[in-house]
């Protein structure tokens, strides 16, 4: 596991862009951490790193946003409002894992699913922790390759 400290929003974006270089079609990135940790910022860094020409926003309300990047399509999900595996299926999550694209899911841990069973490419878990209250911009980013 890789553990990286981020001291600012820009640094988080930079870390995500660097990480994005290793991603290819069929890969899955689960992004976990508490409210306001920076999951959307990290995801939008990946999307920017892959050359999307628009800035990625939170898909909380839409559940999924699709980004046509330079060499790949990225489907960016947010499971915060979902309750069951059936909801995940309904929003196209499993289809996304099967398709020739990269799949990102914020709040992946909110629903109990054995993701390993469904991912055919690499599976990464990103866990973002918020630093102590004196250092409001501090984040601890863990990058774990599961598959
Ligand atoms: N080092 C940092 N990295 C990322 N974000 C930071 C950092 N320091 C402060 N922030 C702030 O934290 C907030 C992170 O917001 P973001 O929407 O990415 O969180 P989130 O984890 O997606 O939240 P949610 O659970 O609501 O989806 C932003 O307001 C950002 O400016
Ligand atoms: Mg978010």
Coordinates of C-alpha atoms and ligand atoms in Angstrom, one line a residue:
X1 CA 0.0 0.0 0.0
X2 CA 1.1 3.5 -0.8
X3 CA 0.5 6.3 1.7
X4 CA 0.8 9.9 0.5
X5 CA 0.2 13.1 2.4
X6 CA -1.6 16.0 0.8
X7 CA -1.4 19.5 2.1
X8 CA -3.7 21.1 -0.3
X9 CA -6.5 20.6 -2.9
X10 CA -3.9 21.1 -5.7
X11 CA -1.6 18.5 -4.2
X12 CA -4.5 16.0 -4.1
X13 CA -5.3 16.8 -7.7
X14 CA -1.6 16.3 -8.6
X15 CA -1.5 12.9 -6.8
X16 CA -4.6 11.8 -8.6
X17 CA -3.3 12.8 -12.0
X18 CA -0.1 10.9 -11.4
X19 CA -2.1 7.8 -10.3
X20 CA -4.3 8.1 -13.4
X21 CA -1.3 7.4 -15.6
X22 CA -1.4 3.7 -14.5
X23 CA -5.1 3.3 -15.2
X24 CA -6.5 1.5 -18.3
X25 CA -9.8 0.2 -19.6
X26 CA -11.6 -2.4 -17.4
X27 CA -9.9 -0.9 -14.2
X28 CA -12.0 0.0 -11.2
X29 CA -11.1 2.7 -8.6
X30 CA -13.1 2.7 -5.3
X31 CA -12.8 6.0 -3.5
X32 CA -13.6 5.9 0.1
X33 CA -13.4 8.4 3.1
X34 CA -15.7 10.6 5.2
X35 CA -17.8 13.5 3.9
X36 CA -15.6 16.3 2.5
X37 CA -12.5 14.1 2.5
X38 CA -11.7 14.9 -1.1
X39 CA -13.2 11.9 -3.0
X40 CA -14.6 14.1 -5.7
X41 CA -11.4 16.1 -5.9
X42 CA -9.4 13.0 -6.3
X43 CA -11.8 11.5 -8.9
X44 CA -11.8 14.8 -10.9
X45 CA -7.9 14.7 -10.8
X46 CA -8.0 11.2 -12.4
X47 CA -10.5 12.4 -15.0
X48 CA -8.3 15.5 -15.7
X49 CA -5.2 13.3 -15.8
X50 CA -6.8 11.2 -18.6
X51 CA -7.4 14.4 -20.6
X52 CA -11.1 15.2 -20.2
X53 CA -11.8 18.7 -21.5
X54 CA -14.3 19.5 -18.8
X55 CA -13.8 19.6 -15.0
X56 CA -15.5 16.7 -13.3
X57 CA -18.1 17.5 -10.7
X58 CA -19.7 15.3 -8.0
X59 CA -22.2 12.8 -9.5
X60 CA -24.2 12.7 -6.2
X61 CA -27.5 13.6 -7.8
X62 CA -27.0 12.0 -11.1
X63 CA -25.4 8.9 -9.5
X64 CA -23.2 8.6 -12.6
X65 CA -21.3 11.0 -14.9
X66 CA -19.6 9.8 -18.1
X67 CA -16.4 11.5 -19.4
X68 CA -15.0 11.1 -22.8
X69 CA -11.3 11.4 -22.2
X70 CA -8.5 11.4 -24.8
X71 CA -8.0 7.6 -24.9
X72 CA -10.7 6.2 -22.7
X73 CA -14.2 6.7 -21.3
X74 CA -14.5 7.2 -17.6
X75 CA -17.8 6.4 -15.7
X76 CA -17.8 8.3 -12.4
X77 CA -20.3 7.0 -9.8
X78 CA -21.3 8.1 -6.3
X79 CA -23.1 5.5 -4.2
X80 CA -23.9 7.9 -1.3
X81 CA -27.6 7.8 -1.9
X82 CA -27.8 4.1 -2.9
X83 CA -29.0 1.4 -0.6
X84 CA -28.7 -2.0 -2.3
X85 CA -26.8 -4.0 -4.9
X86 CA -30.0 -3.7 -7.0
X87 CA -29.6 0.1 -7.0
X88 CA -26.0 -0.3 -8.2
X89 CA -27.2 -2.6 -11.0
X90 CA -29.9 -0.1 -11.9
X91 CA -27.5 2.8 -12.3
X92 CA -25.4 0.8 -14.7
X93 CA -22.5 0.1 -12.4
X94 CA -21.9 -3.6 -13.3
X95 CA -22.3 -2.8 -17.0
X96 CA -19.6 -0.2 -16.6
X97 CA -17.2 -2.7 -15.0
X98 CA -17.8 -5.0 -18.0
X99 CA -17.4 -2.3 -20.6
X100 CA -14.1 -1.0 -22.1
X101 CA -13.9 1.9 -19.8
X102 CA -12.5 3.0 -16.5
X103 CA -15.0 2.9 -13.6
X104 CA -14.6 5.2 -10.5
X105 CA -17.0 4.9 -7.5
X106 CA -17.1 7.3 -4.6
X107 CA -18.5 5.8 -1.4
X108 CA -17.9 2.3 -2.7
X109 CA -17.8 0.9 0.8
X110 CA -21.3 2.1 1.7
X111 CA -22.8 -1.0 0.1
X112 CA -21.4 -4.5 1.0
X113 CA -20.3 -6.0 -2.3
X114 CA -17.4 -8.3 -3.2
X115 CA -16.0 -6.1 -5.9
X116 CA -13.3 -8.6 -6.7
X117 CA -15.9 -10.9 -8.3
X118 CA -16.9 -8.3 -10.9
X119 CA -13.7 -6.5 -11.8
X120 CA -11.8 -7.8 -14.8
X121 CA -9.0 -5.2 -14.9
X122 CA -7.0 -3.8 -11.9
X123 CA -8.9 -2.9 -8.8
X124 CA -7.6 -0.1 -6.6
X125 CA -8.9 1.1 -3.3
X126 CA -8.3 4.8 -2.4
X127 CA -8.9 5.7 1.2
X128 CA -8.7 9.4 2.1
X129 CA -8.4 10.4 5.8
X130 CA -8.9 14.0 7.0
X131 CA -6.0 15.4 9.1
X132 CA -6.3 17.0 12.6
X133 CA -8.3 20.1 13.0
X134 CA -5.2 22.4 13.2
X135 CA -4.3 21.4 9.7
X136 CA -7.5 21.8 7.8
X137 CA -6.0 21.1 4.4
X138 CA -4.1 18.0 5.5
X139 CA -5.3 14.7 3.9
X140 CA -3.8 11.2 4.1
X141 CA -4.3 9.3 0.9
X142 CA -3.9 5.5 0.8
X143 CA -3.6 3.8 -2.5
X144 CA -4.1 0.0 -2.3
X145 CA -4.0 -2.3 -5.3
X146 CA -6.4 -5.1 -4.6
X147 CA -6.4 -6.9 -8.0
Ligands
LIG1 N1 -5.7 18.4 0.8 C1 -6.9 18.5 0.3 N2 -7.3 17.6 -0.7 C2 -8.6 17.6 -1.1 N3 -9.6 18.5 -0.7 C3 -9.2 19.4 0.2 C4 -7.9 19.4 0.8 N4 -7.9 20.4 1.7 C5 -9.1 20.9 1.7 N5 -9.9 20.3 0.9 C6 -11.3 20.7 0.7 O1 -12.1 19.6 1.1 C7 -13.2 19.5 0.2 C8 -13.3 18.2 -0.5 O2 -14.5 18.1 -1.2 P1 -14.9 16.9 -2.0 O3 -16.2 17.2 -2.6 O4 -13.8 16.4 -2.9 O5 -15.1 15.8 -0.9 P2 -15.9 14.4 -1.0 O6 -15.1 13.4 -0.2 O7 -16.2 14.1 -2.4 O8 -17.2 14.7 -0.2 P3 -18.6 13.9 -0.3 O9 -18.6 12.9 0.8 O10 -19.7 14.9 0.0 O11 -18.8 13.3 -1.7 C9 -13.2 20.7 -0.8 O12 -13.9 21.7 -0.3 C10 -11.7 21.0 -0.8 O13 -11.4 22.3 -1.1
LIG2 MG1 -18.0 13.6 -3.4

